[in-house]
Tab-separated table of C-alpha atoms in Angstrom:
chain	number	residue	atom	x	y	z
R	1	MET	CA	63.210	142.053	164.147
R	2	ALA	CA	65.653	139.601	162.838
R	3	ALA	CA	68.067	137.623	165.051
R	4	VAL	CA	71.055	139.238	166.790
R	5	LEU	CA	74.063	138.728	164.184
R	6	THR	CA	76.518	136.108	165.486
R	7	ARG	CA	80.380	136.676	166.366
R	8	GLU	CA	81.290	135.284	163.195
R	9	ALA	CA	79.362	137.762	161.138
R	10	ILE	CA	80.329	140.736	163.164
R	11	GLU	CA	83.894	140.245	163.698
R	12	PRO	CA	85.326	140.688	159.951
R	13	VAL	CA	83.074	143.933	159.742
R	14	LEU	CA	84.731	145.271	163.015
R	15	THR	CA	88.180	144.001	162.060
R	16	GLY	CA	87.968	144.800	158.261
R	17	THR	CA	88.695	148.533	158.316
R	18	LYS	CA	92.358	149.630	158.454
R	19	PHE	CA	91.446	152.047	160.970
R	20	HIS	CA	90.071	149.655	163.380
R	21	GLN	CA	93.371	147.789	162.688
R	22	PHE	CA	95.213	150.530	163.809
R	23	LEU	CA	93.316	150.951	166.776
R	24	GLY	CA	93.673	146.973	167.584
R	25	ILE	CA	90.342	146.776	168.693
R	26	GLN	CA	88.902	143.439	169.326
R	27	LEU	CA	85.240	141.714	169.661
R	28	GLU	CA	85.054	140.605	172.974
R	29	GLU	CA	81.436	139.322	173.237
R	30	VAL	CA	78.388	139.388	171.518
R	31	ASN	CA	74.955	138.423	172.822
R	32	GLU	CA	71.256	139.804	172.303
R	33	GLN	CA	71.523	142.411	174.871
R	34	SER	CA	75.105	143.930	174.332
R	35	VAL	CA	78.333	143.843	172.518
R	36	THR	CA	81.547	144.422	174.203
R	37	ILE	CA	84.928	145.791	172.247
R	38	ARG	CA	88.428	145.277	173.853
R	39	LEU	CA	90.980	147.990	173.324
R	40	PRO	CA	94.294	146.514	173.924
R	41	TYR	CA	96.910	148.861	175.719
R	42	ASN	CA	98.951	151.090	173.357
R	43	GLU	CA	101.340	153.389	174.683
R	44	LEU	CA	100.610	155.739	171.479
R	45	PHE	CA	96.955	156.196	172.999
R	46	TYR	CA	98.429	157.564	176.348
R	47	THR	CA	99.634	160.859	177.212
R	48	SER	CA	103.153	161.140	178.300
R	49	ALA	CA	102.899	163.925	181.010
R	50	ASP	CA	100.151	161.793	183.056
R	51	GLY	CA	100.074	158.350	181.786
R	52	TYR	CA	96.259	158.698	181.226
R	53	ILE	CA	94.613	157.394	177.985
R	54	HIS	CA	93.405	160.305	175.717
R	55	GLY	CA	89.811	161.163	175.668
R	56	GLY	CA	89.611	161.368	171.787
R	57	ILE	CA	90.575	157.488	171.870
R	58	LEU	CA	88.157	156.520	174.661
R	59	ALA	CA	85.328	158.744	172.172
R	60	THR	CA	86.312	156.878	169.257
R	61	VAL	CA	85.626	153.391	170.439
R	62	ILE	CA	82.745	154.281	172.518
R	63	ASP	CA	81.402	155.566	168.862
R	64	ILE	CA	82.608	152.201	167.222
R	65	ALA	CA	80.779	150.134	170.328
R	66	GLY	CA	77.445	151.775	170.073
R	67	TYR	CA	77.615	151.337	166.468
R	68	PHE	CA	78.174	147.876	166.481
R	69	ALA	CA	75.570	147.364	169.163
R	70	VAL	CA	73.002	148.798	166.783
R	71	PHE	CA	74.462	147.132	163.618
R	72	SER	CA	74.413	143.770	165.441
R	73	GLN	CA	70.626	143.878	165.551
R	74	LEU	CA	69.940	145.719	162.283
R	75	ASN	CA	73.007	144.059	159.915
R	76	GLN	CA	72.807	147.384	158.181
R	77	PRO	CA	75.188	150.604	158.174
R	78	VAL	CA	74.016	152.799	161.183
R	79	PRO	CA	75.741	156.163	160.828
R	80	THR	CA	76.222	158.016	163.834
R	81	VAL	CA	73.949	161.237	164.164
R	82	ASP	CA	75.028	162.325	167.710
R	83	LEU	CA	77.386	161.229	170.446
R	84	LYS	CA	77.641	162.421	174.133
R	85	ILE	CA	80.173	161.271	176.347
R	86	ASP	CA	80.913	161.907	179.989
R	87	TYR	CA	84.243	161.213	181.371
R	88	LEU	CA	84.192	159.847	184.692
R	89	ARG	CA	87.956	159.375	185.777
R	90	PRO	CA	91.246	159.025	184.233
R	91	GLY	CA	92.080	155.761	182.376
R	92	ARG	CA	95.330	154.289	183.079
R	93	ALA	CA	97.422	151.971	181.383
R	94	GLY	CA	96.097	148.804	180.399
R	95	ASP	CA	93.377	147.103	178.280
R	96	LEU	CA	89.817	148.805	178.319
R	97	LEU	CA	86.458	147.110	177.907
R	98	PHE	CA	83.469	148.933	175.942
R	99	THR	CA	80.023	147.702	176.374
R	100	ALA	CA	77.134	148.850	174.356
R	101	SER	CA	73.669	148.272	174.975
R	102	VAL	CA	70.646	149.018	172.697
R	103	VAL	CA	68.135	151.404	174.418
R	104	LYS	CA	65.909	151.980	171.567
R	105	LEU	CA	65.973	150.179	168.008
R	106	GLY	CA	63.797	152.525	165.915
R	107	ARG	CA	62.821	152.865	162.326
R	108	THR	CA	64.510	156.096	161.713
R	109	VAL	CA	66.830	156.353	164.752
R	110	SER	CA	68.203	154.001	167.450
R	111	ILE	CA	70.183	154.483	170.686
R	112	ALA	CA	72.826	152.825	172.416
R	113	ASP	CA	74.476	153.365	175.812
R	114	ILE	CA	78.123	152.650	176.415
R	115	VAL	CA	80.420	151.964	179.077
R	116	ALA	CA	83.987	152.196	178.882
R	117	ALA	CA	85.839	150.430	181.901
R	118	ASP	CA	89.233	148.854	182.850
R	119	THR	CA	89.608	145.186	182.985
R	120	ASN	CA	88.593	145.466	186.973
R	121	GLY	CA	85.224	146.920	185.898
R	122	LYS	CA	85.864	150.289	186.836
R	123	ALA	CA	83.991	152.601	184.612
R	124	ILE	CA	86.196	155.551	183.345
R	125	ALA	CA	83.453	157.004	180.835
R	126	ILE	CA	80.077	156.507	179.755
R	127	GLY	CA	78.400	157.527	176.369
R	128	ARG	CA	75.106	157.474	174.631
R	129	GLY	CA	74.855	157.600	170.729
R	130	LEU	CA	72.392	158.263	168.391
R	131	PHE	CA	72.494	156.192	165.164
R	132	SER	CA	70.685	156.682	161.789
R	133	SER	CA	68.867	153.105	161.522
R	134	LYS	CA	66.303	154.201	158.569
R	135	GLN	CA	65.950	151.646	155.955
R	136	GLU	CA	67.102	152.317	152.578
């Protein structure tokens, strides 16, 4: 297996798409075990009735974090094959951190586990993504 990509290699790919720019996501940390992405607070992502973050936003960034955990180790596109999310508690206003760890790096598919947490470390959702890692 090749070395894990550096922050300098991953960051332009993460922040280079207009959708990721709209979300405002930032690469918080990269190491051999995980990738952490920050979602800065944006009132557009929260429901007006109760002040909780929309589950679709959580699912989106969970998917992105899982993708980049696998991408950081393979340095190739790894389209999402399947994504499962368990919502643990409502996410209140504030920045959120999404930490993704590769569980299995396979020849055809890879698996990443992702934890979405507030900045105090309290988990609000967990996900597991299956990503296509087949070499072209």
